[in-house]
Coordinates of C-alpha atoms and ligand atoms in Angstrom, one line a residue:
V1 CA 111.4 89.9 58.6
R2 CA 111.9 93.3 59.3
A3 CA 110.3 92.9 62.6
D4 CA 112.7 90.0 63.4
A5 CA 115.8 91.9 62.5
E6 CA 114.7 94.9 64.4
R7 CA 113.8 92.6 67.4
S8 CA 117.1 91.2 67.5
A9 CA 118.8 94.6 67.2
A10 CA 116.7 95.8 70.1
E11 CA 117.6 93.1 72.4
P12 CA 121.1 93.8 73.4
N13 CA 119.8 97.2 74.7
L14 CA 116.7 95.8 76.2
D15 CA 114.6 98.3 74.2
R16 CA 111.7 95.9 74.0
E17 CA 109.0 98.5 75.1
Q18 CA 110.1 100.6 72.1
F19 CA 109.8 97.7 69.8
R20 CA 106.4 96.9 71.1
L21 CA 105.2 100.6 70.8
D22 CA 106.6 101.0 67.2
W23 CA 104.6 97.9 66.1
L24 CA 101.7 97.4 68.2
G25 CA 101.1 101.1 69.5
R26 CA 97.2 101.9 69.2
K27 CA 97.6 105.2 67.4
Q28 CA 100.9 105.4 65.7
G29 CA 102.0 101.7 65.6
R30 CA 102.9 100.2 62.4
L31 CA 100.2 97.6 62.4
K32 CA 97.6 100.3 62.9
A33 CA 99.2 102.2 59.8
I34 CA 99.1 99.0 57.7
S35 CA 95.5 98.1 58.7
D36 CA 94.4 101.7 58.0
A37 CA 96.3 101.9 54.5
W38 CA 95.7 98.3 53.3
L39 CA 93.2 96.6 55.0
K40 CA 90.6 99.2 55.6
A41 CA 91.0 100.6 51.8
A42 CA 91.1 97.2 50.2
P43 CA 88.5 96.4 47.6
V44 CA 85.7 93.9 48.8
E45 CA 87.2 90.9 46.8
A46 CA 90.7 91.4 48.2
K47 CA 89.5 91.9 51.7
K48 CA 89.6 88.4 52.9
L49 CA 93.0 87.5 51.5
I50 CA 94.7 90.8 52.9
G51 CA 92.9 90.3 56.2
Q52 CA 94.5 86.8 56.4
R53 CA 98.0 88.3 55.6
F54 CA 97.6 91.1 58.2
N55 CA 96.6 88.6 61.0
E56 CA 99.5 86.6 60.1
L57 CA 101.8 89.5 60.5
K58 CA 100.0 90.5 63.8
Q59 CA 100.6 87.0 65.3
Q60 CA 104.2 87.3 64.3
V61 CA 104.8 90.5 65.9
E62 CA 103.0 89.5 69.1
A63 CA 105.1 86.2 69.2
L64 CA 108.3 88.4 69.1
V65 CA 107.1 90.6 71.8
D66 CA 106.3 87.9 73.9
E67 CA 109.5 86.2 73.3
S68 CA 111.4 89.4 74.2
A69 CA 109.6 89.5 77.6
A70 CA 110.8 86.0 78.4
T71 CA 114.3 86.7 77.5
A72 CA 113.9 89.8 79.6
V73 CA 113.0 87.8 82.8
K74 CA 116.3 85.8 82.4
V75 CA 118.3 88.8 81.7
E76 CA 117.0 90.3 85.0
V77 CA 117.5 87.4 86.9
R78 CA 121.1 87.0 85.8
S79 CA 121.7 91.0 86.6
L80 CA 121.0 90.5 90.4
D81 CA 123.3 92.4 92.2
I82 CA 124.9 89.8 94.3
S83 CA 127.0 92.5 96.2
L84 CA 124.1 93.7 98.2
P85 CA 123.9 92.8 101.8
G86 CA 121.6 89.7 102.5
S87 CA 118.6 89.7 104.8
A88 CA 119.5 88.2 108.1
H89 CA 118.0 84.9 109.2
R90 CA 118.7 84.4 113.0
P91 CA 119.0 80.9 113.9
G92 CA 116.7 79.5 116.6
A93 CA 118.1 78.6 120.1
E94 CA 117.4 76.0 122.9
H95 CA 114.7 76.9 125.1
P96 CA 116.1 77.9 128.6
L97 CA 113.9 75.0 130.2
T98 CA 115.4 72.6 127.6
K99 CA 119.0 73.9 128.5
T100 CA 118.5 73.5 132.2
M101 CA 116.9 70.0 131.9
N102 CA 119.5 68.8 129.5
E103 CA 122.5 70.2 131.7
L104 CA 121.0 68.6 134.8
V105 CA 120.4 65.3 133.0
S106 CA 124.1 65.3 131.6
V107 CA 125.4 66.1 135.4
F108 CA 123.6 62.8 136.4
E109 CA 124.8 61.0 133.2
R110 CA 128.3 61.7 134.2
M111 CA 127.6 60.0 137.7
G112 CA 126.4 56.8 135.8
Y113 CA 122.8 57.5 135.7
S114 CA 120.7 56.4 132.7
V115 CA 117.6 58.5 131.4
G116 CA 114.2 57.1 131.5
I117 CA 110.6 58.5 130.4
G118 CA 107.1 57.7 131.2
P119 CA 103.8 58.8 130.0
E120 CA 101.9 61.9 131.0
V121 CA 98.6 60.1 131.6
E122 CA 98.8 57.6 134.3
T123 CA 97.1 55.1 136.5
D124 CA 95.9 56.1 139.8
F125 CA 97.8 53.1 140.9
L126 CA 101.3 54.3 139.6
N127 CA 100.8 58.0 140.4
F128 CA 99.4 57.4 144.0
E129 CA 98.6 54.0 145.3
S130 CA 101.9 52.2 144.9
L131 CA 103.8 55.4 146.1
N132 CA 102.1 54.9 149.6
F133 CA 99.2 57.4 149.1
P134 CA 96.4 55.2 150.2
P135 CA 92.9 55.9 148.6
N136 CA 91.1 58.8 150.3
H137 CA 94.6 59.7 152.1
P138 CA 94.7 63.5 152.8
A139 CA 98.4 63.3 151.4
R140 CA 96.6 63.1 147.9
D141 CA 95.3 66.5 148.5
T142 CA 99.0 68.0 148.3
Q143 CA 99.0 67.4 144.4
D144 CA 95.5 68.7 143.3
T145 CA 94.8 66.2 140.3
L146 CA 93.4 66.5 136.9
V147 CA 91.4 63.4 136.3
L148 CA 90.4 62.2 132.8
A149 CA 86.7 62.0 132.1
D150 CA 84.4 58.9 132.4
Q151 CA 86.6 57.1 134.8
E152 CA 84.1 56.6 137.6
Q153 CA 83.0 53.1 136.7
K154 CA 86.6 51.7 136.7
P155 CA 88.2 50.3 140.1
L156 CA 90.2 53.4 141.6
R157 CA 93.6 51.9 140.9
E158 CA 92.9 51.7 137.2
R159 CA 91.4 55.2 136.8
L160 CA 93.6 57.4 134.3
L161 CA 94.7 60.9 135.3
M162 CA 97.4 63.4 134.4
R163 CA 100.5 62.7 136.4
T164 CA 101.0 65.1 139.1
H165 CA 104.7 64.2 139.5
T166 CA 107.3 62.1 137.7
S167 CA 107.6 59.9 140.7
P168 CA 105.3 57.1 139.1
V169 CA 108.4 56.3 136.7
Q170 CA 110.3 55.1 139.7
I171 CA 107.6 52.5 140.0
R172 CA 107.6 51.8 136.2
T173 CA 111.5 51.5 136.3
M174 CA 111.3 49.0 139.2
L175 CA 108.8 46.9 137.5
A176 CA 110.9 46.8 134.3
Q177 CA 114.5 46.4 135.8
D178 CA 116.2 44.6 138.7
P179 CA 118.4 46.5 141.2
P180 CA 120.9 47.8 141.2
L181 CA 119.6 50.9 139.2
R182 CA 120.3 54.7 138.7
I183 CA 118.0 56.6 136.7
V184 CA 117.0 60.3 136.0
I185 CA 113.5 60.9 134.5
P186 CA 112.9 64.4 133.1
G187 CA 109.2 65.1 132.0
K188 CA 105.9 67.3 132.1
V189 CA 103.6 67.2 135.1
H190 CA 100.1 68.6 135.7
R191 CA 98.3 69.9 138.6
N192 CA 94.9 71.6 139.0
E193 CA 96.4 74.9 140.2
A194 CA 96.1 78.5 139.3
Q195 CA 98.8 80.3 137.5
D196 CA 100.7 82.8 139.6
A197 CA 104.4 84.2 139.4
T198 CA 105.9 80.8 140.6
H199 CA 103.1 78.3 139.7
S200 CA 101.8 76.9 136.6
P201 CA 99.2 74.1 136.1
M202 CA 101.8 72.5 134.0
F203 CA 105.5 72.4 134.8
H204 CA 108.5 70.1 134.6
Q205 CA 110.4 67.8 136.9
V206 CA 113.6 65.8 136.8
E207 CA 113.1 62.6 139.0
G208 CA 116.0 60.4 140.3
L209 CA 116.0 57.0 141.8
C210 CA 119.0 55.1 142.9
V211 CA 118.7 51.6 144.4
D212 CA 121.5 49.2 145.5
T213 CA 122.7 47.5 148.6
N214 CA 123.7 49.9 151.3
I215 CA 122.6 53.3 149.8
T216 CA 122.3 55.7 152.7
F217 CA 121.1 59.2 153.4
S218 CA 124.8 60.7 152.8
D219 CA 124.9 59.2 149.3
L220 CA 121.6 61.2 148.7
K221 CA 123.4 64.5 150.3
G222 CA 126.6 64.1 148.3
T223 CA 124.8 63.4 145.1
L224 CA 122.4 66.4 145.3
D225 CA 125.1 68.6 146.6
H226 CA 127.5 67.7 143.7
A227 CA 124.6 68.2 141.0
M228 CA 123.6 71.8 142.5
K229 CA 127.2 72.9 142.5
S230 CA 127.7 71.7 138.7
L231 CA 124.4 73.4 137.9
F232 CA 124.9 76.8 140.0
G233 CA 128.7 77.0 140.4
S234 CA 130.9 75.6 143.2
S235 CA 130.4 78.4 145.8
M236 CA 126.9 77.5 146.3
K237 CA 125.8 75.7 149.4
T238 CA 123.0 73.2 150.0
R239 CA 121.0 72.2 153.4
F240 CA 118.4 69.7 153.9
F241 CA 115.3 70.4 155.9
P242 CA 112.9 67.8 157.4
S243 CA 110.0 67.2 155.0
F244 CA 107.2 64.7 154.4
F245 CA 106.5 62.8 151.2
P246 CA 104.5 59.4 151.7
F247 CA 106.8 57.5 149.3
T248 CA 110.2 58.5 151.1
E249 CA 111.2 58.2 154.8
P250 CA 113.0 60.1 156.0
S251 CA 112.1 62.9 153.7
A252 CA 113.7 66.4 153.0
D253 CA 113.4 69.6 151.4
V254 CA 116.7 70.8 149.7
Q255 CA 117.5 74.5 149.8
I256 CA 120.5 76.2 147.9
S257 CA 122.3 79.4 149.0
C258 CA 120.4 82.2 147.0
P259 CA 122.2 82.8 143.7
F260 CA 120.7 86.3 143.5
C261 CA 122.7 87.5 146.8
N262 CA 125.1 84.8 147.3
G263 CA 123.2 83.7 150.6
K264 CA 123.1 87.4 152.1
G265 CA 119.6 87.9 151.9
C266 CA 117.5 89.7 149.5
R267 CA 113.9 90.2 148.1
K268 CA 114.1 86.9 146.1
C269 CA 115.0 84.8 149.2
K270 CA 112.7 86.7 151.4
H271 CA 116.0 88.0 153.1
S272 CA 116.6 84.3 154.3
G273 CA 119.6 83.8 152.0
W274 CA 118.2 80.1 151.0
I275 CA 115.8 79.3 148.3
E276 CA 114.0 75.9 148.3
L277 CA 114.5 73.8 145.3
L278 CA 113.6 70.1 145.4
G279 CA 112.1 67.2 147.6
C280 CA 114.1 64.0 148.3
G281 CA 114.3 61.2 150.7
M282 CA 115.1 57.5 151.2
V283 CA 112.8 55.2 149.7
D284 CA 109.9 54.1 151.7
P285 CA 110.0 50.3 152.6
N286 CA 106.4 50.4 151.8
V287 CA 107.0 51.5 148.0
F288 CA 109.4 48.4 147.7
K289 CA 106.7 46.1 149.0
A290 CA 104.4 47.7 146.6
V291 CA 106.6 47.1 143.8
D292 CA 107.4 43.4 144.7
A293 CA 103.7 42.7 145.1
R294 CA 103.0 44.1 141.7
R295 CA 106.0 42.2 140.1
I296 CA 104.4 39.0 141.6
E297 CA 101.1 40.0 139.9
L298 CA 103.0 40.3 136.6
G299 CA 104.6 37.0 137.0
L300 CA 108.0 38.4 137.7
E301 CA 110.3 37.5 140.5
P302 CA 110.3 40.0 143.4
K303 CA 113.5 41.7 143.7
Y304 CA 113.0 44.6 146.2
D305 CA 113.1 43.2 149.5
P306 CA 113.6 46.3 151.9
A307 CA 115.6 44.1 154.2
K308 CA 118.2 43.6 151.4
I309 CA 118.4 46.8 149.5
S310 CA 117.8 50.4 150.1
G311 CA 117.7 53.7 147.9
F312 CA 117.1 57.2 147.6
A313 CA 114.9 59.4 145.2
F314 CA 114.5 63.1 144.5
G315 CA 112.2 65.3 142.5
M316 CA 113.0 68.8 141.1
G317 CA 111.0 71.3 139.6
I318 CA 112.9 72.4 136.5
D319 CA 110.8 75.7 135.9
R320 CA 111.8 77.4 139.2
M321 CA 115.4 76.2 138.8
T322 CA 115.6 77.7 135.3
M323 CA 114.0 81.0 136.8
M324 CA 116.9 80.9 139.6
K325 CA 119.5 80.3 137.0
Y326 CA 118.5 83.0 134.4
S327 CA 116.8 85.6 136.9
V328 CA 113.4 85.0 135.3
S329 CA 110.7 86.7 137.6
E330 CA 107.3 85.2 136.0
I331 CA 107.0 81.5 135.3
G332 CA 104.3 82.2 132.5
L333 CA 107.3 83.8 130.4
L334 CA 108.8 80.2 130.1
F335 CA 105.6 79.1 128.1
S336 CA 104.6 82.3 126.3
G337 CA 106.4 81.7 123.3
D338 CA 107.4 85.4 123.0
T339 CA 110.2 85.6 120.8
R340 CA 111.4 89.0 122.8
F341 CA 111.9 86.9 125.8
L342 CA 113.1 83.7 124.1
S343 CA 115.9 85.6 121.9
Q344 CA 117.8 86.6 125.0
F345 CA 118.9 83.2 125.3
A346 CA 120.1 82.7 121.8
Ligands
FA5_401 C1 107.0 66.1 144.5 O1 106.3 66.5 143.4 C2 107.8 64.9 144.7 N1 107.2 63.9 143.7 C3 109.1 65.2 144.8 C4 110.0 64.0 145.2 C5 110.3 63.0 144.4 C6 110.0 64.0 146.7 C7 111.1 61.8 145.1 C8 110.8 62.9 147.3 C9 111.4 62.0 146.3 P1 106.4 68.5 145.3 O2 104.9 68.5 145.2 O3 107.1 69.3 146.4 O4 107.2 67.1 145.3 O5 107.1 69.2 143.8 C10 108.5 69.1 143.6 C11 108.8 70.4 143.0 O6 108.2 70.8 141.7 C12 108.8 71.7 143.9 O7 110.0 71.7 144.9 C13 108.7 72.7 143.0 O8 109.9 73.2 142.5 C14 108.0 72.3 141.9 N2 106.6 72.9 141.7 C15 105.6 72.0 142.5 N3 104.2 72.7 142.2 C16 104.5 73.3 141.1 C17 103.9 74.5 140.3 N4 102.6 74.5 140.2 N5 104.5 75.1 139.3 C18 105.8 75.2 139.2 N6 106.7 74.2 139.9 C19 106.1 73.5 140.9

């Protein structure tokens, strides 16, 4: 009873340690004194009874000590100083690549385009053959391909590979939908290329496809000029250079006036004032023919007669576009996951 009373008295002052020492201290604690005075000195016939009583007392005291400790934990929690400054949690931010991709996609959405996606593992037919790259044609060498293992026993058109561009999704779209259509397709692509400052074996493209009656090259120019101005600012200029892609005819490479020097000429644009950003062109009639042939194989009505419809397509490298937009010197920084780099975009 005395121990209990003392414990209660000690609690408001949190003097628990003193209470514990007073009772359980090895040299001068009360239990030690009781043990010396009563237990050790007891006559043999009383030892059992006194021992029992002593143990009861000891357990009681220990329970009080434990109870005090539990209360102490609660008291300490309650006594947290809420006026202390908290530790900062920095919120995450959109990756610069995702930012560029989303901005670009929404520019096209505002022009009435819908958004599509496709798989990164493709068939040779969709990645190459239907896009007018015949088997063994040298144009295939322009996109060094990563092929999946154990495909040799399959017919060439069914062999699986990592898509080298987002253009196969043009074919997927035309097999699934009837014209007219306007679609943008963002996604990852893979090529067997060594990494340097501007090349990566995995990079990102945004593909575009517009098919309708009477689509002309000037529609293509106007659309891409508007998209580039929306992304880089209205003072930016575009120019179109003749180029070659098997799936577009005529084809063009689009250059924009260098955003680093405003077209005056600097190291970034090799003093030309222009930077190349994307490939584009009018959909080659052979692509429409391949789509209709495949639609017939699949039991669908052919709808892409090149005598009745026309279209344009484009493909942009989003990694390089992001590098332009945010003055990033190394493509590898975009994939490094280095928070010192990424936190600059928060
Ligand atoms: C194509 O991939 C075509 N499919 C584009 C196209 C689509 C043309 C529709 C016409 C109609 P190209 O191989 O040039 O084209 O690649 C397009 C863009 O991807 C390039 O302009 C460049 O910005 C980017 N690119 C190509 N290779 C790499 C690479 N290794 N690393 C980073 N970006 C790359």
